[in-house]
Amino acid sequence: MTDERTGSAPAQTPTPAPTGLRRAHAWVSTTYFAEGYPYSIVNNLADILFKELGASLQVVGLTSLFHLPWNLKFLWGPFVDDYETKRRWLLASEVAITIVIVLLGLLAAAGSASLVALAAGFVLLAMLSATHDIAIDGFYLEILSERDQSTFVGYRAAAYKVAALLVKGPLIAVCALLGWTTGLLGAALLMALLLGIHAWLLPKTETPQRPWTTLAKLASWRTLPFLIIAALLFAVERWWGTGSSLLRAWRELDVAPAWLAKISVGSWIGIALLASLLTLLAALPRLRRRMNAASERGLSSYASTFVSFLDQPKIGVMLAFVLLFRTGESFLLKMSWPFFDDVVGLELESYAAMQGGVGTLAMLAGTILGGRLIARDGLRKWIWPLVLAQNLLNLLYMALAMSPDPSAVSDTVVTALLGAENFGSGLGTAAFMVYLMRTCDPRHKAGHFAIVSALMSVSFTVAGVLSGFLADALGFATYFGFTFLATVPMMVLIFFVPHLDTGRATGE
């Protein structure tokens, strides 16, 4: 039975937790493993599968577009807050993900004849996985206290990383040895196991919102024109390749700046989101009045997610802080391998082993330690030490670049440098993730976290566009010094940002 005024079902009586396994570290670890698992299948396995089935290099390159749902997930994040519970979204997503992985395994048996169907399947898997991410992040914010959110921030990062390593290593090896169908069916079996664990393990403490059936209201006649336009655009592109022809013609004119070609589609989405938020911010007083006057929930509830995100104290300072937080690290990462390749003379295999071994362990250790320190003493006490640890270690690269002969440095020194840099990065990541969680209004946890997650990509876009030009113009030693200076504006903002002591209150 539902509430006639709100359309919400009455709150369920929480199910008593089984002993032992219901502890938070268990479900945090399994849910974030389950978050990283399908993500890695889409982003690390799909291109290999397509290449093995005989796809052209151009088609293999286009598999990078499968990542787009993660860039766009802020568009449907509000629905996870407004309908049912995040637990149900999480479980329903895992059911659908398991089914789609099974279908991908069956399609792979058909070889190159199934490439189009496989592409459609991976797009669907990406959309479901992005929705799954929204539900997991929202559930984490809904169930855990602020202190526990800080405590477990490192464990979620570790579980996510383990899932990625499992896909990149053992799963791809199984597919190579036993065939793609067997490998993907095995992957689906693991996803089904996670589903069973979560159906039993996840606490039932949320109050259900409006039932899923009310989502049908959004498919009213008002959406029909948009669906028709989208179908026509797809048909025009499918039959005449208009978009591809225009893109080729634009490139042949050779009028676009070289840096423009470096911006990916996902990066453009992040830039568009930022521009849209700034536009909404300028119109915030008017939007607030309209939202207060709205009598319907429907679309106004969806819009309120974005309005409430902007309607918080010092929103301009907060947005600048989020955008700038990882700027220095982004510039550093973009030129890390070119530096070790061109100047140090490191082999790619050695670099990958150092980053994947010592680097990964150091980053996870830093994230876990940073989260525990914040949980114990608060973000305000630790933000400066954690931020300085993240950024000052960039200067180790500058010191190596300034040494008389960087190529004479031993692998032990390089490994120690990468380990220290990754440890500092992990400490900074803990502070950043805790801060992002505190920017979310309790009424719109999933939607707001999806928004700030999308904004994070903007600094990487700037670094990707400018890094090569700056390194070439400045030289590596000066460039790495610049990567530290690029963090100074963010550190200045620490004196002014909100939410260092506690997260947002409802309606703040």
CSV table of C-alpha atoms in Angstrom, one decimal, residues 62-485:
chain,number,residue,atom,x,y,z
A,62,LEU,CA,35.3,3.0,-30.9
A,63,THR,CA,34.8,0.6,-28.0
A,64,SER,CA,36.0,3.5,-25.8
A,65,LEU,CA,32.6,5.0,-26.4
A,66,PHE,CA,31.2,2.3,-24.1
A,67,HIS,CA,32.4,4.5,-21.2
A,68,LEU,CA,30.0,7.3,-22.0
A,69,PRO,CA,27.2,6.1,-19.6
A,70,TRP,CA,29.6,6.8,-16.7
A,71,ASN,CA,30.0,10.3,-17.9
A,72,LEU,CA,26.3,10.8,-18.3
A,73,LYS,CA,25.0,9.0,-15.2
A,74,PHE,CA,24.3,12.3,-13.4
A,75,LEU,CA,21.3,12.6,-15.8
A,76,TRP,CA,19.4,9.7,-14.2
A,77,GLY,CA,21.0,9.8,-10.7
A,78,PRO,CA,18.0,11.7,-9.3
A,79,PHE,CA,15.7,8.7,-10.1
A,80,VAL,CA,17.6,6.5,-7.8
A,81,ASP,CA,16.9,8.9,-5.0
A,82,ASP,CA,13.2,9.5,-5.9
A,83,TYR,CA,12.0,5.9,-6.5
A,84,GLU,CA,12.0,2.8,-4.4
A,85,THR,CA,15.2,2.2,-2.3
A,86,LYS,CA,18.8,2.3,-3.2
A,87,ARG,CA,19.1,-1.3,-2.1
A,88,ARG,CA,16.4,-2.4,-4.6
A,89,TRP,CA,18.1,-0.4,-7.3
A,90,LEU,CA,21.4,-2.1,-6.5
A,91,LEU,CA,19.9,-5.6,-6.5
A,92,ALA,CA,17.8,-5.1,-9.6
A,93,SER,CA,20.9,-3.7,-11.4
A,94,GLU,CA,22.9,-6.8,-10.5
A,95,VAL,CA,20.1,-9.1,-11.8
A,96,ALA,CA,20.1,-7.3,-15.1
A,97,ILE,CA,23.9,-7.1,-15.3
A,98,THR,CA,24.2,-10.9,-14.7
A,99,ILE,CA,21.6,-11.6,-17.5
A,100,VAL,CA,23.4,-9.3,-20.0
A,101,ILE,CA,26.8,-10.9,-19.3
A,102,VAL,CA,25.3,-14.3,-20.0
A,103,LEU,CA,23.9,-12.9,-23.3
A,104,LEU,CA,27.3,-11.5,-24.2
A,105,GLY,CA,28.9,-14.9,-23.6
A,106,LEU,CA,26.3,-16.6,-25.9
A,107,LEU,CA,26.8,-13.9,-28.6
A,108,ALA,CA,30.5,-14.3,-28.5
A,109,ALA,CA,30.1,-17.9,-29.7
A,110,ALA,CA,28.8,-16.5,-33.0
A,111,GLY,CA,32.2,-14.8,-33.7
A,112,SER,CA,32.5,-11.8,-36.0
A,113,ALA,CA,28.8,-12.1,-37.2
A,114,SER,CA,27.7,-10.9,-33.7
A,115,LEU,CA,29.8,-7.7,-33.5
A,116,VAL,CA,26.8,-5.4,-33.9
A,117,ALA,CA,24.8,-7.3,-31.3
A,118,LEU,CA,27.8,-7.4,-29.0
A,119,ALA,CA,28.2,-3.7,-29.3
A,120,ALA,CA,24.6,-3.2,-28.3
A,121,GLY,CA,25.0,-5.6,-25.4
A,122,PHE,CA,28.1,-3.7,-24.1
A,123,VAL,CA,26.2,-0.4,-24.3
A,124,LEU,CA,23.4,-1.9,-22.3
A,125,LEU,CA,25.8,-3.4,-19.8
A,126,ALA,CA,27.5,0.0,-19.4
A,127,MET,CA,24.2,1.8,-18.7
A,128,LEU,CA,23.2,-0.9,-16.2
A,129,SER,CA,26.7,-0.7,-14.6
A,130,ALA,CA,26.6,3.1,-14.3
A,131,THR,CA,23.2,2.8,-12.7
A,132,HIS,CA,24.6,0.2,-10.3
A,133,ASP,CA,27.4,2.6,-9.4
A,134,ILE,CA,24.8,5.3,-8.5
A,135,ALA,CA,22.9,2.9,-6.3
A,136,ILE,CA,26.0,1.7,-4.5
A,137,ASP,CA,27.4,5.2,-3.8
A,138,GLY,CA,23.9,6.3,-2.7
A,139,PHE,CA,23.5,3.3,-0.4
A,140,TYR,CA,26.9,3.9,1.1
A,141,LEU,CA,26.0,7.5,1.9
A,142,GLU,CA,22.5,6.5,3.1
A,143,ILE,CA,23.5,3.7,5.5
A,144,LEU,CA,26.8,4.8,7.0
A,145,SER,CA,27.4,7.7,9.4
A,146,GLU,CA,29.9,10.3,8.4
A,147,ARG,CA,32.5,8.7,10.6
A,148,ASP,CA,32.0,5.3,9.0
A,149,GLN,CA,32.0,6.8,5.5
A,150,SER,CA,35.5,8.1,6.3
A,151,THR,CA,36.7,4.8,7.9
A,152,PHE,CA,35.7,2.7,4.9
A,153,VAL,CA,36.8,5.0,2.1
A,154,GLY,CA,40.0,3.0,1.7
A,155,TYR,CA,38.3,-0.4,1.7
A,156,ARG,CA,36.0,0.6,-1.1
A,157,ALA,CA,38.9,1.7,-3.2
A,158,ALA,CA,40.8,-1.5,-2.5
A,159,ALA,CA,37.8,-3.7,-3.4
A,160,TYR,CA,37.3,-1.7,-6.6
A,161,LYS,CA,40.9,-2.2,-7.5
A,162,VAL,CA,40.9,-5.9,-6.8
A,163,ALA,CA,37.9,-6.3,-9.2
A,164,ALA,CA,39.8,-4.4,-11.9
A,165,LEU,CA,42.9,-6.6,-11.4
A,166,LEU,CA,40.7,-9.8,-11.5
A,167,VAL,CA,39.3,-8.8,-14.9
A,168,LYS,CA,42.6,-7.6,-16.4
A,169,GLY,CA,44.4,-10.8,-15.3
A,170,PRO,CA,42.6,-14.0,-14.4
A,171,LEU,CA,39.3,-13.4,-16.4
A,172,ILE,CA,41.0,-12.5,-19.6
A,173,ALA,CA,43.4,-15.5,-19.1
A,174,VAL,CA,40.4,-17.8,-18.7
A,175,CYS,CA,38.8,-16.4,-21.8
A,176,ALA,CA,42.0,-16.9,-23.8
A,177,LEU,CA,42.4,-20.5,-22.6
A,178,LEU,CA,38.8,-21.8,-22.5
A,179,GLY,CA,37.1,-19.4,-25.0
A,180,TRP,CA,35.1,-16.2,-24.7
A,181,THR,CA,31.8,-18.0,-24.1
A,182,THR,CA,33.1,-20.0,-21.1
A,183,GLY,CA,34.9,-17.0,-19.7
A,184,LEU,CA,31.9,-14.7,-19.8
A,185,LEU,CA,29.6,-17.3,-18.4
A,186,GLY,CA,32.0,-17.7,-15.6
A,187,ALA,CA,32.0,-13.9,-15.1
A,188,ALA,CA,28.2,-14.0,-15.0
A,189,LEU,CA,28.4,-16.8,-12.4
A,190,LEU,CA,30.5,-14.6,-10.1
A,191,MET,CA,28.1,-11.7,-10.6
A,192,ALA,CA,25.2,-14.0,-9.6
A,193,LEU,CA,27.1,-15.0,-6.5
A,194,LEU,CA,27.6,-11.4,-5.6
A,195,LEU,CA,23.9,-10.8,-6.1
A,196,GLY,CA,23.1,-13.6,-3.7
A,197,ILE,CA,25.5,-12.3,-1.1
A,198,HIS,CA,24.0,-8.8,-1.3
A,199,ALA,CA,20.4,-10.0,-1.2
A,200,TRP,CA,21.2,-11.5,2.2
A,201,LEU,CA,23.9,-9.2,3.4
A,202,LEU,CA,22.7,-5.6,2.7
A,203,PRO,CA,20.8,-3.9,5.6
A,204,LYS,CA,17.1,-3.0,5.0
A,205,THR,CA,17.0,0.3,6.8
A,206,GLU,CA,15.8,2.7,4.0
A,207,THR,CA,12.4,4.2,3.7
A,208,PRO,CA,11.0,3.3,0.3
A,209,GLN,CA,10.2,6.2,-2.0
A,210,ARG,CA,7.7,6.2,-4.9
A,211,PRO,CA,7.3,2.8,-6.5
A,212,TRP,CA,9.0,2.1,-9.9
A,213,THR,CA,5.5,1.9,-11.5
A,214,THR,CA,5.2,5.7,-11.2
A,215,LEU,CA,8.2,6.1,-13.6
A,216,ALA,CA,5.7,5.4,-16.3
A,217,LYS,CA,4.5,9.0,-15.9
A,218,LEU,CA,7.7,10.2,-17.4
A,219,ALA,CA,6.9,8.3,-20.6
A,220,SER,CA,3.9,10.5,-21.3
A,221,TRP,CA,3.0,12.3,-24.5
A,222,ARG,CA,5.3,15.1,-23.6
A,223,THR,CA,8.4,12.9,-24.2
A,224,LEU,CA,7.2,11.6,-27.5
A,225,PRO,CA,8.6,14.5,-29.6
A,226,PHE,CA,12.0,14.0,-28.1
A,227,LEU,CA,11.9,10.3,-28.8
A,228,ILE,CA,10.9,10.9,-32.4
A,229,ILE,CA,13.7,13.5,-32.9
A,230,ALA,CA,16.3,11.0,-31.4
A,231,ALA,CA,15.0,8.2,-33.6
A,232,LEU,CA,15.3,10.4,-36.8
A,233,LEU,CA,18.8,11.6,-35.9
A,234,PHE,CA,19.9,8.0,-35.3
A,235,ALA,CA,18.3,6.9,-38.7
A,236,VAL,CA,20.0,9.7,-40.6
A,237,GLU,CA,23.4,8.9,-39.1
A,238,ARG,CA,22.9,5.1,-39.6
A,239,TRP,CA,21.9,5.3,-43.2
A,240,TRP,CA,23.8,8.3,-44.5
A,241,GLY,CA,26.6,8.7,-42.0
A,242,THR,CA,26.0,12.5,-41.8
A,243,GLY,CA,27.8,13.0,-38.5
A,244,SER,CA,30.8,11.0,-39.6
A,245,SER,CA,31.0,12.9,-42.9
A,246,LEU,CA,30.8,16.3,-41.2
A,247,LEU,CA,33.5,15.3,-38.7
A,248,ARG,CA,35.8,14.2,-41.6
A,249,ALA,CA,35.1,17.4,-43.5
A,250,TRP,CA,35.9,19.5,-40.4
A,251,ARG,CA,39.2,17.7,-39.9
A,252,GLU,CA,40.1,18.0,-43.5
A,253,LEU,CA,39.7,21.8,-43.3
A,254,ASP,CA,42.6,21.7,-40.8
A,255,VAL,CA,41.2,24.7,-39.0
A,256,ALA,CA,40.7,23.1,-35.6
A,257,PRO,CA,43.5,23.8,-33.0
A,258,ALA,CA,45.7,20.7,-32.3
A,259,TRP,CA,44.7,20.7,-28.7
A,260,LEU,CA,41.0,20.4,-29.6
A,261,ALA,CA,41.5,16.9,-31.0
A,262,LYS,CA,42.8,15.8,-27.6
A,263,ILE,CA,39.4,16.3,-25.8
A,264,SER,CA,37.4,13.1,-25.6
A,265,VAL,CA,33.6,12.9,-25.8
A,266,GLY,CA,33.5,12.1,-22.1
A,267,SER,CA,35.5,15.2,-21.4
A,268,TRP,CA,33.2,17.4,-23.4
A,269,ILE,CA,30.3,16.0,-21.3
A,270,GLY,CA,32.1,17.1,-18.1
A,271,ILE,CA,32.7,20.5,-19.6
A,272,ALA,CA,29.1,20.8,-20.7
A,273,LEU,CA,27.9,19.8,-17.2
A,274,LEU,CA,30.1,22.5,-15.6
A,275,ALA,CA,28.8,25.1,-18.1
A,276,SER,CA,25.2,24.0,-17.3
A,277,LEU,CA,25.7,24.3,-13.6
A,278,LEU,CA,27.2,27.7,-13.9
A,279,THR,CA,24.3,28.8,-16.0
A,280,LEU,CA,21.8,27.4,-13.5
A,281,LEU,CA,23.8,29.1,-10.7
A,282,ALA,CA,23.3,32.5,-12.4
A,283,ALA,CA,19.5,31.8,-12.5
A,284,LEU,CA,19.3,30.2,-9.0
A,285,PRO,CA,17.0,32.8,-7.3
A,286,ARG,CA,14.4,32.5,-10.0
A,287,LEU,CA,14.8,28.7,-10.1
A,288,ARG,CA,14.3,28.6,-6.3
A,289,ARG,CA,11.1,30.5,-6.5
A,290,ARG,CA,9.8,28.3,-9.3
A,291,MET,CA,10.7,25.2,-7.3
A,292,ASN,CA,8.9,26.4,-4.2
A,293,ALA,CA,5.8,27.2,-6.2
A,294,ALA,CA,5.7,23.9,-8.0
A,295,SER,CA,2.7,21.8,-7.1
A,296,GLU,CA,3.7,18.6,-8.8
A,297,ARG,CA,6.5,16.3,-7.7
A,298,GLY,CA,7.3,14.5,-11.1
A,299,LEU,CA,9.8,16.5,-13.1
A,300,SER,CA,10.1,19.2,-10.4
A,301,SER,CA,11.5,16.5,-8.1
A,302,TYR,CA,14.1,15.7,-10.8
A,303,ALA,CA,15.0,19.4,-11.3
A,304,SER,CA,15.3,19.9,-7.5
A,305,THR,CA,18.3,17.6,-7.4
A,306,PHE,CA,20.3,20.1,-9.5
A,307,VAL,CA,18.8,23.2,-7.9
A,308,SER,CA,19.5,21.9,-4.3
A,309,PHE,CA,23.1,21.0,-5.3
A,310,LEU,CA,23.7,24.6,-6.3
A,311,ASP,CA,21.7,26.0,-3.3
A,312,GLN,CA,24.3,25.5,-0.7
A,313,PRO,CA,26.7,27.9,1.2
A,314,LYS,CA,29.8,29.1,-0.8
A,315,ILE,CA,28.8,27.0,-3.8
A,316,GLY,CA,31.3,28.9,-6.0
A,317,VAL,CA,34.2,28.2,-3.7
A,318,MET,CA,33.1,24.5,-3.4
A,319,LEU,CA,32.9,24.1,-7.1
A,320,ALA,CA,36.3,25.6,-7.6
A,321,PHE,CA,37.8,23.4,-4.9
A,322,VAL,CA,36.4,20.2,-6.5
A,323,LEU,CA,37.6,21.2,-10.0
A,324,LEU,CA,41.1,22.2,-8.8
A,325,PHE,CA,41.7,19.5,-6.3
A,326,ARG,CA,43.4,17.0,-8.6
A,327,THR,CA,44.8,19.4,-11.2
A,328,GLY,CA,48.4,19.0,-10.1
A,329,GLU,CA,48.1,15.2,-9.9
A,330,SER,CA,46.4,15.2,-13.3
A,331,PHE,CA,49.3,17.1,-14.9
A,332,LEU,CA,51.8,14.7,-13.2
A,333,LEU,CA,50.1,11.5,-14.3
A,334,LYS,CA,49.8,12.6,-18.0
A,335,MET,CA,53.6,13.0,-18.3
A,336,SER,CA,54.7,10.3,-15.9
A,337,TRP,CA,55.3,7.5,-18.5
A,338,PRO,CA,56.7,9.9,-21.2
A,339,PHE,CA,59.3,11.1,-18.6
A,340,PHE,CA,60.3,7.6,-17.5
A,341,ASP,CA,60.4,6.4,-21.2
A,342,ASP,CA,62.3,9.3,-22.8
A,343,VAL,CA,64.5,10.5,-19.9
A,344,VAL,CA,65.0,7.7,-17.5
A,345,GLY,CA,65.0,5.0,-20.2
A,346,LEU,CA,62.7,2.6,-18.2
A,347,GLU,CA,61.1,-0.3,-20.1
A,348,LEU,CA,57.4,-0.3,-20.3
A,349,GLU,CA,57.2,-3.8,-18.7
A,350,SER,CA,59.2,-2.6,-15.7
A,351,TYR,CA,57.1,0.6,-15.3
A,352,ALA,CA,53.9,-1.4,-15.5
A,353,ALA,CA,55.2,-3.8,-12.8
A,354,MET,CA,56.2,-1.0,-10.5
A,355,GLN,CA,52.9,0.9,-10.9
A,356,GLY,CA,50.8,-2.3,-10.7
A,357,GLY,CA,52.6,-3.8,-7.8
A,358,VAL,CA,54.3,-1.3,-5.3
A,359,GLY,CA,52.3,1.6,-6.7
A,360,THR,CA,48.9,0.0,-6.3
A,361,LEU,CA,49.7,-1.3,-2.8
A,362,ALA,CA,51.0,2.1,-1.7
A,363,MET,CA,48.0,3.9,-3.0
A,364,LEU,CA,45.6,1.6,-1.3
A,365,ALA,CA,47.6,1.9,2.0
A,366,GLY,CA,47.5,5.6,1.7
A,367,THR,CA,43.7,5.7,1.1
A,368,ILE,CA,43.0,3.3,4.0
A,369,LEU,CA,45.2,5.3,6.4
A,370,GLY,CA,43.8,8.6,5.3
A,371,GLY,CA,40.3,7.5,5.8
A,372,ARG,CA,41.0,6.1,9.3
A,373,LEU,CA,42.8,9.4,10.3
A,374,ILE,CA,39.8,11.4,9.1
A,375,ALA,CA,37.3,9.1,10.9
A,376,ARG,CA,39.3,9.4,14.1
A,377,ASP,CA,40.1,13.2,14.2
A,378,GLY,CA,37.9,14.8,11.5
A,379,LEU,CA,38.6,16.2,8.1
A,380,ARG,CA,39.6,19.7,9.2
A,381,LYS,CA,42.5,18.4,11.3
A,382,TRP,CA,43.9,16.2,8.5
A,383,ILE,CA,43.1,18.0,5.3
A,384,TRP,CA,46.4,20.0,5.2
A,385,PRO,CA,48.7,17.1,6.0
A,386,LEU,CA,46.9,14.9,3.4
A,387,VAL,CA,46.8,17.5,0.7
A,388,LEU,CA,50.5,18.4,1.2
A,389,ALA,CA,51.4,14.7,1.1
A,390,GLN,CA,49.6,14.4,-2.2
A,391,ASN,CA,51.1,17.5,-3.8
A,392,LEU,CA,54.6,17.9,-2.3
A,393,LEU,CA,55.7,14.5,-3.5
A,394,ASN,CA,55.3,15.8,-7.1
A,395,LEU,CA,58.6,17.5,-6.4
A,396,LEU,CA,60.3,14.1,-6.3
A,397,TYR,CA,59.8,14.0,-10.0
A,398,MET,CA,61.4,17.4,-10.4
A,399,ALA,CA,64.4,16.3,-8.3
A,400,LEU,CA,64.9,13.2,-10.5
A,401,ALA,CA,64.6,15.2,-13.7
A,402,MET,CA,67.2,17.7,-12.3
A,403,SER,CA,69.7,15.0,-11.4
A,404,PRO,CA,72.9,14.9,-13.5
A,405,ASP,CA,72.0,11.6,-15.2
A,406,PRO,CA,68.4,10.4,-14.6
A,407,SER,CA,69.0,7.3,-16.8
A,408,ALA,CA,71.7,6.1,-14.3
A,409,VAL,CA,69.1,5.9,-11.4
A,410,SER,CA,68.5,2.4,-10.2
A,411,ASP,CA,65.2,0.6,-10.5
A,412,THR,CA,65.0,0.6,-6.7
A,413,VAL,CA,65.1,4.4,-6.6
A,414,VAL,CA,62.4,4.6,-9.3
A,415,THR,CA,60.2,2.0,-7.5
A,416,ALA,CA,60.6,4.0,-4.2
A,417,LEU,CA,59.7,7.2,-6.0
A,418,LEU,CA,56.5,5.7,-7.6
A,419,GLY,CA,55.6,4.1,-4.3
A,420,ALA,CA,55.9,7.4,-2.4
A,421,GLU,CA,54.0,9.3,-5.0
A,422,ASN,CA,51.2,6.7,-5.1
A,423,PHE,CA,51.1,6.7,-1.3
A,424,GLY,CA,50.7,10.5,-1.2
A,425,SER,CA,48.0,10.2,-3.9
A,426,GLY,CA,46.1,7.7,-1.8
A,427,LEU,CA,46.2,10.1,1.2
A,428,GLY,CA,44.9,12.9,-0.9
A,429,THR,CA,42.2,10.6,-2.5
A,430,ALA,CA,40.9,9.8,1.0
A,431,ALA,CA,40.5,13.5,1.8
A,432,PHE,CA,38.9,14.3,-1.5
A,433,MET,CA,36.4,11.4,-1.4
A,434,VAL,CA,35.3,12.3,2.1
A,435,TYR,CA,34.9,15.9,1.1
A,436,LEU,CA,32.8,15.0,-2.0
A,437,MET,CA,30.5,12.9,0.2
A,438,ARG,CA,30.0,15.9,2.5
A,439,THR,CA,28.7,18.1,-0.4
A,440,CYS,CA,25.7,15.8,-0.9
A,441,ASP,CA,22.3,16.9,0.5
A,442,PRO,CA,20.8,14.0,2.5
A,443,ARG,CA,17.7,14.1,0.3
A,444,HIS,CA,19.7,13.7,-2.9
A,445,LYS,CA,22.7,11.6,-2.0
A,446,ALA,CA,22.9,9.5,-5.2
A,447,GLY,CA,22.1,12.3,-7.5
A,448,HIS,CA,24.6,14.8,-6.0
A,449,PHE,CA,27.4,12.3,-5.8
A,450,ALA,CA,26.8,11.5,-9.5
A,451,ILE,CA,27.2,15.2,-10.2
A,452,VAL,CA,30.4,15.7,-8.3
A,453,SER,CA,31.8,12.5,-9.8
A,454,ALA,CA,31.2,13.9,-13.3
A,455,LEU,CA,32.8,17.2,-12.4
A,456,MET,CA,36.0,15.4,-11.3
A,457,SER,CA,36.8,14.6,-15.0
A,458,VAL,CA,37.2,18.3,-15.9
A,459,SER,CA,40.7,18.7,-14.4
A,460,PHE,CA,41.9,15.6,-16.2
A,461,THR,CA,40.6,17.1,-19.4
A,462,VAL,CA,42.6,20.3,-18.9
A,463,ALA,CA,45.7,18.3,-18.1
A,464,GLY,CA,45.2,16.1,-21.1
A,465,VAL,CA,44.9,19.1,-23.4
A,466,LEU,CA,47.8,21.2,-22.0
A,467,SER,CA,50.3,18.7,-20.6
A,468,GLY,CA,52.2,17.7,-23.8
A,469,PHE,CA,52.5,21.3,-24.9
A,470,LEU,CA,53.7,22.5,-21.5
A,471,ALA,CA,56.2,19.6,-21.0
A,472,ASP,CA,57.6,20.3,-24.5
A,473,ALA,CA,58.0,24.0,-23.8
A,474,LEU,CA,59.2,23.9,-20.2
A,475,GLY,CA,61.2,20.7,-20.1
A,476,PHE,CA,60.5,17.9,-17.6
A,477,ALA,CA,62.2,19.5,-14.6
A,478,THR,CA,60.3,22.8,-14.8
A,479,TYR,CA,57.1,21.0,-15.8
A,480,PHE,CA,57.1,18.9,-12.7
A,481,GLY,CA,57.7,22.0,-10.6
A,482,PHE,CA,54.7,23.5,-12.4
A,483,THR,CA,52.6,20.5,-11.4
A,484,PHE,CA,53.1,21.5,-7.7
A,485,LEU,CA,52.4,25.2,-8.4
